[in-house]
Short mmCIF file of C-alpha atoms in Angstrom, two decimals:
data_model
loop_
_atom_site.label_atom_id
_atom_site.label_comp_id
_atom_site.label_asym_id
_atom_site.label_seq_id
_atom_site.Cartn_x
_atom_site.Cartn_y
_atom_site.Cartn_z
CA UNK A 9 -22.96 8.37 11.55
CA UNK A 10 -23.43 5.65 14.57
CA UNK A 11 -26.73 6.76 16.61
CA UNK A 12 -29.68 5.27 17.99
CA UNK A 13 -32.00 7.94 16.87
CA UNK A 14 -31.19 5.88 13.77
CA UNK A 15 -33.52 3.29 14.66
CA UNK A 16 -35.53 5.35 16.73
CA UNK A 17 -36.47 7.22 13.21
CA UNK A 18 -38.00 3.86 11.73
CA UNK A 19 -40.92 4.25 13.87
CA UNK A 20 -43.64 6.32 12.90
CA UNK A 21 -44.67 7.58 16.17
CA UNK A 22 -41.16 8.72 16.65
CA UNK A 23 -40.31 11.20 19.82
CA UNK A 24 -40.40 14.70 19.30
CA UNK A 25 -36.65 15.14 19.94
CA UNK A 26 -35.79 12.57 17.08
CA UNK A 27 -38.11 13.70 14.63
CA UNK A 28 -36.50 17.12 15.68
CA UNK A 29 -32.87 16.49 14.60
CA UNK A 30 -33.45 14.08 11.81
CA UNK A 31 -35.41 16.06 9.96
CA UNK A 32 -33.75 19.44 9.76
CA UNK A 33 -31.76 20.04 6.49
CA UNK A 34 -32.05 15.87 6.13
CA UNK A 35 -30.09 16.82 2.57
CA UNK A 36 -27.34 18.38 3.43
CA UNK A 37 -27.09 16.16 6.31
CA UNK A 38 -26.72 13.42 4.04
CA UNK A 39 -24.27 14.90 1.52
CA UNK A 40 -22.12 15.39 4.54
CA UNK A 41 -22.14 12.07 5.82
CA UNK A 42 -21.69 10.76 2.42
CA UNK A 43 -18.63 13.34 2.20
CA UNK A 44 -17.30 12.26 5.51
CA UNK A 45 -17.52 8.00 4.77
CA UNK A 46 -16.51 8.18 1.35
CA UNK A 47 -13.35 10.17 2.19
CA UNK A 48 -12.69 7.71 5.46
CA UNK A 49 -13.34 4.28 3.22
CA UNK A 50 -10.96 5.71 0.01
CA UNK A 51 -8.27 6.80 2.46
CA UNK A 52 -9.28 3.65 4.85
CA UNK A 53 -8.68 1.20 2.46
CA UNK A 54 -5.50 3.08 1.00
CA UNK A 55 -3.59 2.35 4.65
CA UNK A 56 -4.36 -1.31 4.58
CA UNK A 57 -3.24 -1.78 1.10
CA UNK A 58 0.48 -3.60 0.86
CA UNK A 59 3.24 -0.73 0.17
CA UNK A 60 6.14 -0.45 -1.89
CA UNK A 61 9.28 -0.93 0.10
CA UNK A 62 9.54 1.76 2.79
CA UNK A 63 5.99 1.26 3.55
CA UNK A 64 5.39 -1.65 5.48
CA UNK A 65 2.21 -2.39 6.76
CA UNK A 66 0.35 -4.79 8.92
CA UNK A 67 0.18 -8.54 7.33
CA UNK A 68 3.60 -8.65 5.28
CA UNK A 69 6.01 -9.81 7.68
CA UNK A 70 6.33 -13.56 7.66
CA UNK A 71 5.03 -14.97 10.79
CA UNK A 72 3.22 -18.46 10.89
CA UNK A 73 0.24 -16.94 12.46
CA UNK A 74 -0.05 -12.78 12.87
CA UNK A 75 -0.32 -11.94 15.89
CA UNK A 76 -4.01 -11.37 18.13
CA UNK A 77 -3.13 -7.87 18.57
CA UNK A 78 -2.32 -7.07 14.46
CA UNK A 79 -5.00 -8.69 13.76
CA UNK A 80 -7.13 -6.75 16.27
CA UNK A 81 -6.19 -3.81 14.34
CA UNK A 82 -6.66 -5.05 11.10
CA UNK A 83 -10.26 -6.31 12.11
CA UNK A 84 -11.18 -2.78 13.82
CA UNK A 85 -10.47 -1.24 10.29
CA UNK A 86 -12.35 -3.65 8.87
CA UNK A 87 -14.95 -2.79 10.83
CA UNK A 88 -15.26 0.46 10.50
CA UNK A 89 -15.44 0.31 6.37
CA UNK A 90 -17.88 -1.93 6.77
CA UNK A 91 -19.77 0.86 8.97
CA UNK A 92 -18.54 3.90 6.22
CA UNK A 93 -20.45 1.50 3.21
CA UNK A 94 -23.44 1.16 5.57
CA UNK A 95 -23.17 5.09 6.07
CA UNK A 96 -22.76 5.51 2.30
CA UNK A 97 -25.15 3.36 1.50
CA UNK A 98 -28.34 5.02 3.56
CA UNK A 99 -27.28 8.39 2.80
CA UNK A 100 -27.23 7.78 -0.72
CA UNK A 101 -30.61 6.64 -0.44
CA UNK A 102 -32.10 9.30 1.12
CA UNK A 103 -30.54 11.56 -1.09
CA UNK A 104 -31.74 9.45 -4.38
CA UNK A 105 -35.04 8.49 -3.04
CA UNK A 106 -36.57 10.71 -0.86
CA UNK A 107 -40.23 8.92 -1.76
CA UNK A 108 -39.25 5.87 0.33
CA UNK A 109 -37.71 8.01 2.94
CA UNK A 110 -41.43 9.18 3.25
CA UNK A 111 -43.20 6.09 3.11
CA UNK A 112 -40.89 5.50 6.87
CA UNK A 113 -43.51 8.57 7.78
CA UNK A 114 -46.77 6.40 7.05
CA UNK A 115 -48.22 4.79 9.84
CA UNK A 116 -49.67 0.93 8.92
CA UNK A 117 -47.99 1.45 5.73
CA UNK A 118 -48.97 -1.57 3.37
CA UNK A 119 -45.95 -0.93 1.40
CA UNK A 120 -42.72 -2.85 3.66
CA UNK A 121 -39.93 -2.04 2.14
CA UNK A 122 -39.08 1.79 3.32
CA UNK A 123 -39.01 0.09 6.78
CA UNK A 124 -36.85 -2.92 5.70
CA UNK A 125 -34.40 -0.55 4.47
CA UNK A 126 -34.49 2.11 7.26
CA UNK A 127 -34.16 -0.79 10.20
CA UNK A 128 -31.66 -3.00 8.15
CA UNK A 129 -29.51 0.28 7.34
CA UNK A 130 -29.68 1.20 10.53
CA UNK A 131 -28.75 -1.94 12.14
CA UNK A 132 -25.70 -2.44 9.82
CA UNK A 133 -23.97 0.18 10.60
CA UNK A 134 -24.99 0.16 15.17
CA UNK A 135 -23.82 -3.87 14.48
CA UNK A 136 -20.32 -2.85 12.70
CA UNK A 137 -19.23 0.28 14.72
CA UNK A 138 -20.30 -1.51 18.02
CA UNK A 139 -18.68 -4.31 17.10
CA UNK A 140 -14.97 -1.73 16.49
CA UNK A 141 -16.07 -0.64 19.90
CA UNK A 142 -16.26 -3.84 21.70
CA UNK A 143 -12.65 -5.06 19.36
CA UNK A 144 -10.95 -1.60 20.69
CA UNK A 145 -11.66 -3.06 23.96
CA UNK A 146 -10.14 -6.27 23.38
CA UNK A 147 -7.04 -4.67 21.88
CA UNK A 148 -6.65 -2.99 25.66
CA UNK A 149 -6.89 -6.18 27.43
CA UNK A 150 -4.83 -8.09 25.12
CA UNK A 151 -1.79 -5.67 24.82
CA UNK A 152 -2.20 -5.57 29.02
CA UNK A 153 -2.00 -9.37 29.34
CA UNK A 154 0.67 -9.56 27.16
CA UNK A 155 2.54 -7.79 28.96
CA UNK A 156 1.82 -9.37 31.65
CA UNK A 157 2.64 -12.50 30.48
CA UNK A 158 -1.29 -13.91 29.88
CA UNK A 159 -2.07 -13.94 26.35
CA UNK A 160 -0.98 -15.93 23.67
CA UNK A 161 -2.24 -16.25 19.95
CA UNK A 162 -4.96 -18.62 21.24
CA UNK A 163 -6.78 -16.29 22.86
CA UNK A 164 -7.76 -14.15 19.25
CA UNK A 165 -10.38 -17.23 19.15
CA UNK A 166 -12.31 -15.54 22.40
CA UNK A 167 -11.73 -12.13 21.59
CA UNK A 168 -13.77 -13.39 18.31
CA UNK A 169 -16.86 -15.41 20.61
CA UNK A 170 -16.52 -11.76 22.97
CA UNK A 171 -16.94 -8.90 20.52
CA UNK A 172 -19.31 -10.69 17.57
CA UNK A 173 -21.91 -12.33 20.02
CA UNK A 174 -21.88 -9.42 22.54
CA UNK A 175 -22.46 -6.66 18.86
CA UNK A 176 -25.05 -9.10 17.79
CA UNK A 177 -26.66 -9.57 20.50
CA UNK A 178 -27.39 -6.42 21.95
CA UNK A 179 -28.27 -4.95 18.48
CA UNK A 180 -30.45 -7.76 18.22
CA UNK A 181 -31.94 -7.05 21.47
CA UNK A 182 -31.82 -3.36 21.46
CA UNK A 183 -33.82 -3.28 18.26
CA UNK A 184 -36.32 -5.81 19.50
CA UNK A 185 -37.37 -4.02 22.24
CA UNK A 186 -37.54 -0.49 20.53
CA UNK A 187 -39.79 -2.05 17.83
CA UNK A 188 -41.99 -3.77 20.41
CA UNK A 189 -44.86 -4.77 19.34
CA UNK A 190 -43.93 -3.92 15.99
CA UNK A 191 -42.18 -1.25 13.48
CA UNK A 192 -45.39 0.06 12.40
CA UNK A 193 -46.65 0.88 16.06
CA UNK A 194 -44.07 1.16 18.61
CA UNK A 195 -44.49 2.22 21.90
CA UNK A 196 -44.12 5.34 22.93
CA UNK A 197 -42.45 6.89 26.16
CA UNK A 198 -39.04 7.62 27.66
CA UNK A 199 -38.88 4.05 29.07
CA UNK A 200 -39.25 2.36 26.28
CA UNK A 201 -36.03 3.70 24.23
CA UNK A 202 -33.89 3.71 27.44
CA UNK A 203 -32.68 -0.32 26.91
CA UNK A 204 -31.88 0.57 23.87
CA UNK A 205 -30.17 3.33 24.05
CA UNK A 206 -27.87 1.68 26.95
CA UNK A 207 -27.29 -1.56 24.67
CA UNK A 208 -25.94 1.06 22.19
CA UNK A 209 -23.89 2.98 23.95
CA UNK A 210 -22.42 0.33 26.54
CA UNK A 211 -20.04 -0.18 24.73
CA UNK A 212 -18.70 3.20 23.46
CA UNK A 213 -18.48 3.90 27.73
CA UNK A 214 -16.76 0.69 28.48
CA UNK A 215 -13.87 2.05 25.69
CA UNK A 216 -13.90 5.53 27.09
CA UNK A 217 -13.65 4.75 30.49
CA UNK A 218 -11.92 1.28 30.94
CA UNK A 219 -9.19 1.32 28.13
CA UNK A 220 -7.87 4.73 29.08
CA UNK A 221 -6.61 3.03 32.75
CA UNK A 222 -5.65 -0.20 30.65
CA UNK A 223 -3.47 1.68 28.68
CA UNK A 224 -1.84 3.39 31.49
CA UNK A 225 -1.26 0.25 33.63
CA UNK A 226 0.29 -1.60 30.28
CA UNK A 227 2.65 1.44 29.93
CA UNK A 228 3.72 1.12 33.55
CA UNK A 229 4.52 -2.77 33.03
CA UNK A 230 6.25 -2.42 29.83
CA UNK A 231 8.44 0.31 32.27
CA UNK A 232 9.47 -1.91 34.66
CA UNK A 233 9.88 -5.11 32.01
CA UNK A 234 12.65 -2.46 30.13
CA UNK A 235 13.87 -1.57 33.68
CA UNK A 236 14.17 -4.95 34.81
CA UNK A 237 15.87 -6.28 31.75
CA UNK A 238 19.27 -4.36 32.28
CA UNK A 239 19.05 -3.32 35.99
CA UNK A 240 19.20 0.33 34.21
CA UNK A 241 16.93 2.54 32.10
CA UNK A 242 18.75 3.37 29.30
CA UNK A 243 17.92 6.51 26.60
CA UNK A 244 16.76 3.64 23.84
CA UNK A 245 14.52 1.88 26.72
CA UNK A 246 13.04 5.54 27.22
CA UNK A 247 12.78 6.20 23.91
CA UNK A 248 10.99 3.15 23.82
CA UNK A 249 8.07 3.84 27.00
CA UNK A 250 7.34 7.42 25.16
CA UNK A 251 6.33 5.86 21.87
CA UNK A 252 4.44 3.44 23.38
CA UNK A 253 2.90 5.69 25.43
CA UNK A 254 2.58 8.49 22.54
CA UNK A 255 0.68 5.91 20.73
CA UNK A 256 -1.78 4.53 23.45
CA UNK A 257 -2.67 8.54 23.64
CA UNK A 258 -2.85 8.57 19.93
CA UNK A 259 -5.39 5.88 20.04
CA UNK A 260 -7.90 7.23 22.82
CA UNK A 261 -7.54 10.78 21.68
CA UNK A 262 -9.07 9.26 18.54
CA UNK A 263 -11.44 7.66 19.78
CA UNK A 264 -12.49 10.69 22.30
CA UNK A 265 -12.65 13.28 19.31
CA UNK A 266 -14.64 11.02 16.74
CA UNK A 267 -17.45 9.75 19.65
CA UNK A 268 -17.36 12.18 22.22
CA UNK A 269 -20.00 14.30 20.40
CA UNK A 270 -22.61 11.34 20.24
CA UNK A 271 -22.54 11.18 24.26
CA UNK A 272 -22.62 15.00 24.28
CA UNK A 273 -25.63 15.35 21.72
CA UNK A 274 -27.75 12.16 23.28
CA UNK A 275 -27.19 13.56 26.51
CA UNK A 276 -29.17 16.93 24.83
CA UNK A 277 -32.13 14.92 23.27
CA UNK A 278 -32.92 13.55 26.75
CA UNK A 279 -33.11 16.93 27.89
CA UNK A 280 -35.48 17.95 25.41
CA UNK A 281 -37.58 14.62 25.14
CA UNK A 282 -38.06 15.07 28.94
CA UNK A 283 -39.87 18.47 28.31
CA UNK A 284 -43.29 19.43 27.93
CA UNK A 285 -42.81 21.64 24.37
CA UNK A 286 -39.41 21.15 22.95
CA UNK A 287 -39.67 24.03 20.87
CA UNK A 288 -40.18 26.72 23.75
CA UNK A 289 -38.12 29.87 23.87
CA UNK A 290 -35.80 29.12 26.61
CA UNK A 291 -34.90 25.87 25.02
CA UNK A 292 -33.12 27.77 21.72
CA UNK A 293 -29.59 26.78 23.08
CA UNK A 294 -30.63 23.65 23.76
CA UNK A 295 -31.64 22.92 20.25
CA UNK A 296 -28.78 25.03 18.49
CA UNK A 297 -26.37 22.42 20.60
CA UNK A 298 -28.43 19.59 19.54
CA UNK A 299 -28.26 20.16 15.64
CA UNK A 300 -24.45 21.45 15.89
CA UNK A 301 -23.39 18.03 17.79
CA UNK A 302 -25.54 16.12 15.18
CA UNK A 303 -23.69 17.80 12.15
CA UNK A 304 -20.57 17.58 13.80
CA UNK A 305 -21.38 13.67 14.21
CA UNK A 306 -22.25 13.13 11.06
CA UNK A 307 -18.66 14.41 10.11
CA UNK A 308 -16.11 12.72 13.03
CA UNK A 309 -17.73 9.09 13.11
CA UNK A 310 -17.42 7.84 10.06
CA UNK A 311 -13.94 9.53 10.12
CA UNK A 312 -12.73 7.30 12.91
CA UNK A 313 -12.04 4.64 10.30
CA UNK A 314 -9.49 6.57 8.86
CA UNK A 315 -8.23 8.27 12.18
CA UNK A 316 -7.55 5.21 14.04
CA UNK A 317 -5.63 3.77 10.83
CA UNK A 318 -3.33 6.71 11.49
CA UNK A 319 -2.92 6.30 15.15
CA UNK A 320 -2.22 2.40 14.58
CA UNK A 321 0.20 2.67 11.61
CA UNK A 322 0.75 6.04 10.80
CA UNK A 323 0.44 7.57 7.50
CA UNK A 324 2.32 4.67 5.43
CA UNK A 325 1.81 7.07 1.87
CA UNK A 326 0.46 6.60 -1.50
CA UNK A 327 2.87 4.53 -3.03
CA UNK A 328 0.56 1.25 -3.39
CA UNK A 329 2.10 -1.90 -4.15
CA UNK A 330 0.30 -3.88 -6.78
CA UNK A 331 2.90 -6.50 -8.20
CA UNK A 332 2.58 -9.91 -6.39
CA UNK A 333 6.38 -10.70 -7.09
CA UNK A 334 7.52 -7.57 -5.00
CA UNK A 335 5.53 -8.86 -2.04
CA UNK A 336 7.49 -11.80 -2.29
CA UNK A 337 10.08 -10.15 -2.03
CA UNK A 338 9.63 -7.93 1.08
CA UNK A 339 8.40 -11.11 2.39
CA UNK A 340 11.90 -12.77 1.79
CA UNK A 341 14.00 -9.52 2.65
CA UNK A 342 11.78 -10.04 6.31
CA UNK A 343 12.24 -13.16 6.66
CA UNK A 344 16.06 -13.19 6.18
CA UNK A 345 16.66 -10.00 8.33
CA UNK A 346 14.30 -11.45 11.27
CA UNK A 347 16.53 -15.07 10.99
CA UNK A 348 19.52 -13.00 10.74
CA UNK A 349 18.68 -10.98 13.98
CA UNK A 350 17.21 -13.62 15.96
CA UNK A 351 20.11 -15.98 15.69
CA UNK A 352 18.50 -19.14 16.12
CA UNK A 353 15.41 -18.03 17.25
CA UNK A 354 12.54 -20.85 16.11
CA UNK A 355 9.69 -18.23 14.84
CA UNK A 356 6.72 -21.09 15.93
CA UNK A 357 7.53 -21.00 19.83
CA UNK A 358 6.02 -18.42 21.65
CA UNK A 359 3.65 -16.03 20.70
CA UNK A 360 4.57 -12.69 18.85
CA UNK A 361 2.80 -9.47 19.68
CA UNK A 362 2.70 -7.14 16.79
CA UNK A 363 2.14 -3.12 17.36
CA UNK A 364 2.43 -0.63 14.32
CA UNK A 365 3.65 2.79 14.98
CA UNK A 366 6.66 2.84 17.28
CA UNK A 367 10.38 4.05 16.64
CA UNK A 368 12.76 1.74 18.17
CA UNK A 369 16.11 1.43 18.13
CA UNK A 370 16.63 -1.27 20.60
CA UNK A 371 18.58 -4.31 18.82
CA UNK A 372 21.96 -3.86 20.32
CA UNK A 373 20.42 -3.46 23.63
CA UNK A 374 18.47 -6.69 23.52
CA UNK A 375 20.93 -8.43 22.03
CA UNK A 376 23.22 -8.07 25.12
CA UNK A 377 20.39 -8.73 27.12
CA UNK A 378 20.55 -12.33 25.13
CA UNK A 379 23.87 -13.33 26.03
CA UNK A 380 24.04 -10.93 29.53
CA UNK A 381 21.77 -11.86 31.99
CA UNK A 382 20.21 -15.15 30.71
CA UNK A 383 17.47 -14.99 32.52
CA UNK A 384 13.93 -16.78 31.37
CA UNK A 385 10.98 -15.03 30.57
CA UNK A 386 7.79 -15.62 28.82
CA UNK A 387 6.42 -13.03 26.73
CA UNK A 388 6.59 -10.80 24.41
CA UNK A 389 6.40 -7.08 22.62
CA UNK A 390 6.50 -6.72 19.18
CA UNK A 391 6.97 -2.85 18.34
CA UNK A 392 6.82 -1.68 14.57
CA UNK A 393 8.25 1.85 13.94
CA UNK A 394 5.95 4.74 11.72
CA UNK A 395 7.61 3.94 8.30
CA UNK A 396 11.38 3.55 9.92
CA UNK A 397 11.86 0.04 10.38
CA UNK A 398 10.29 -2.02 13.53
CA UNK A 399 11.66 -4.03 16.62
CA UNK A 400 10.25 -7.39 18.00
CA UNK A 401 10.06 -8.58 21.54
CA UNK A 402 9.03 -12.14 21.26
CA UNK A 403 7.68 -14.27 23.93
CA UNK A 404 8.70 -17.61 24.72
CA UNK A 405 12.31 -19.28 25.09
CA UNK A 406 14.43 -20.04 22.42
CA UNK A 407 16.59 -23.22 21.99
CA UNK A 408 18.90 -22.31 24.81
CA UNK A 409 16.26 -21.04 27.25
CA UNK A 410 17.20 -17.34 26.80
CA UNK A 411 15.56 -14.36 27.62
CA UNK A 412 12.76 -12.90 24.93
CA UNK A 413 14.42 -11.07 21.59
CA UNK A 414 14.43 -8.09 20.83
CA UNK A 415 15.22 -7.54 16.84
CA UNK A 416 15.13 -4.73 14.58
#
């Protein structure tokens, strides 16, 4: 699970409320999170993996360069495996060695390493589920500016500068000042935690609150682009606003249930950190919520890997394709059908905006559109369907300075 008290538990002189949660049944604690990641990296890595045909996935449809906003998606899983095998990782050791779990407990402690381990652990995994937070984010603003005519592929280079230097360095800085003047002594008091508790969770608010009203105002745009394309607001073009719309809320109701519970149980240490005697009477709720929000976080955050793979491509099934020359072929088959549609349609203008997880049927309709109302335009949706097929809005003109296409 992603929480500062991670880090916070590194120092020796640790606050009450930390020492409080982390060690109470550290075991089963453990064998849960290890339960939790290890089911969310198998099935994790099982959604990325190319499908047989029937089960097409992110990366094999033949574009020169995938789009920024599949490859948002594909880098937010990526992400969050990477957090899962930190998860995994520190679990397992404080399940297999529980003496260097102790030696964390030794103040001036000659011996290094139970520190390296608990700080570099802990670091991993704050690093690689920030950085999913801060790449969620940029998957809001880039489907909104696409829409809005903004973005182009070009633009996956910033999103890159954005969400790595911002992770790094507010772990970086975050950890710094926690461990000021060093591991071995930190300081203690309420003040000293609070920078980085913010650096950690800055994030995980700007997703909760910001993207939510991102999502809304790119649902509204793509409703008027549909309206405006026809002069009327036909039952595919509805069809088409409820899916996206269905999967926006797919995405932050996700995101809601899997991190909710770490604003909820931080919220619930403060309370008890800023008492005199955290263990008094009146404070047994208190506590009971504590621990229950802190199991119930070590289940739902390393889950989110898995979760959000199912909210950005649905379930796309066990049937894994291993054989090289089949990949070819869906390749080819993807190729031709996408020429076929397009009619013309140079693949290398414009920029393509890729989305998994949306039923469309929408060809004939565009394709009138094409020939109708020749008007220009600029940009571009790309919609993929939950295993039934997918639909493409690309940006840009074609040869004859028609309106985007829309192919199935």
């Amino acid at each position: 699970m992603a929480s500062p008290r991670l880090e916070t538990f590194c120092c020796p002189n640790r606050d009450a409320s930390t020492e409080f949660v982390i060690t109470f049944q550290p075991l089963f604690f453990s064998a849960i999170c290890i339960g939790s990641a290890g089911l969310s990296l198998v099935f994790s890595i099982l959604q990325l993996l190319p499908k047989r045909r029937g089960y097409r996935r992110l990366g094999q449809y033949p574009l020169p360069k995938p789009a920024s906003s599949s490859r948002i998606l594909f880098i937010i899983s990526i992400c969050d495996i990477l957090g899962c095998t930190g998860i995994i990782v520190r679990s397992s050791i404080w399940l297999g060695l529980p003496n260097l779990v102790r030696g964390i407990n030794v103040a001036n402690n000659s011996d290094v390493w139970p520190e390296v381990f608990c700080v570099g652990s802990a670091m991993w995994i704050q690093l690689f589920f920030s950085a999913s937070f801060w790449w969620t984010f940029c998957y809001a603003v880039d489907v909104f500016l696409v829409v809005k005519r903004s973005a182009g592929i070009s633009t996956i280079i910033l999103y890159h500068m954005i969400t790595w230097g911002l992770a790094v360095l507010l772990c970086v800085e975050g950890v710094a000042m926690l461990y000021y003047p060093s591991i071995s002594s930190c300081e203690n008091g309420l003040q000293h935690a609070i920078p980085h508790y913010i650096t950690t969770y800055a994030p995980l608010l700007l997703v909760l609150i910001v993207n939510p009203t991102l999502f809304a105002r790119t649902v509204s745009a793509v409703t008027s682009l549909l309206k405006g394309r026809q002069g009327i607001y036909t039952e595919n073009e509805r069809r088409l606003g409820t899916e996206i719309k269905i999967r926006f809320f797919k995405i932050m109701l996700v995101f809601f249930i899997c991190w909710l519970p770490n604003i909820i149980n931080e919220s619930l240490l403060f309370y008890l950190e800023m008492q005199t005697d955290i263990k008094a009477g009146d404070l047994k709720n208190i506590r009971n919520a504590a621990l229950i929000t802190w199991f119930i976080m070590g289940i739902l955050n390393p889950m989110s890997g898995f979760l959000n793979t199912l909210a950005f491509h649905g379930w796309t099934g066990f049937k894994v394709d291993c054989s090289l020359q089949r990949r070819r072929e869906l390749a080819w088959d993807s190729a031709s059908t996408s020429a076929a549609n397009v009619g013309g349609y140079n693949p290398i203008v414009g920029s393509t905006l890729l989305y998994q997880s949306h039923v469309q049927e929408a060809k004939n309709m565009t394709g009138k559109n094409m020939t109708g109302n020749g008007q220009p335009a600029s940009d571009a949706i790309s919609v993929l369907s939950e295993g039934k097929g997918h639909v493409w809005l690309q940006s840009g003109e074609n040869g004859n300075g028609n309106s985007p296409v829309l192919s199935d």
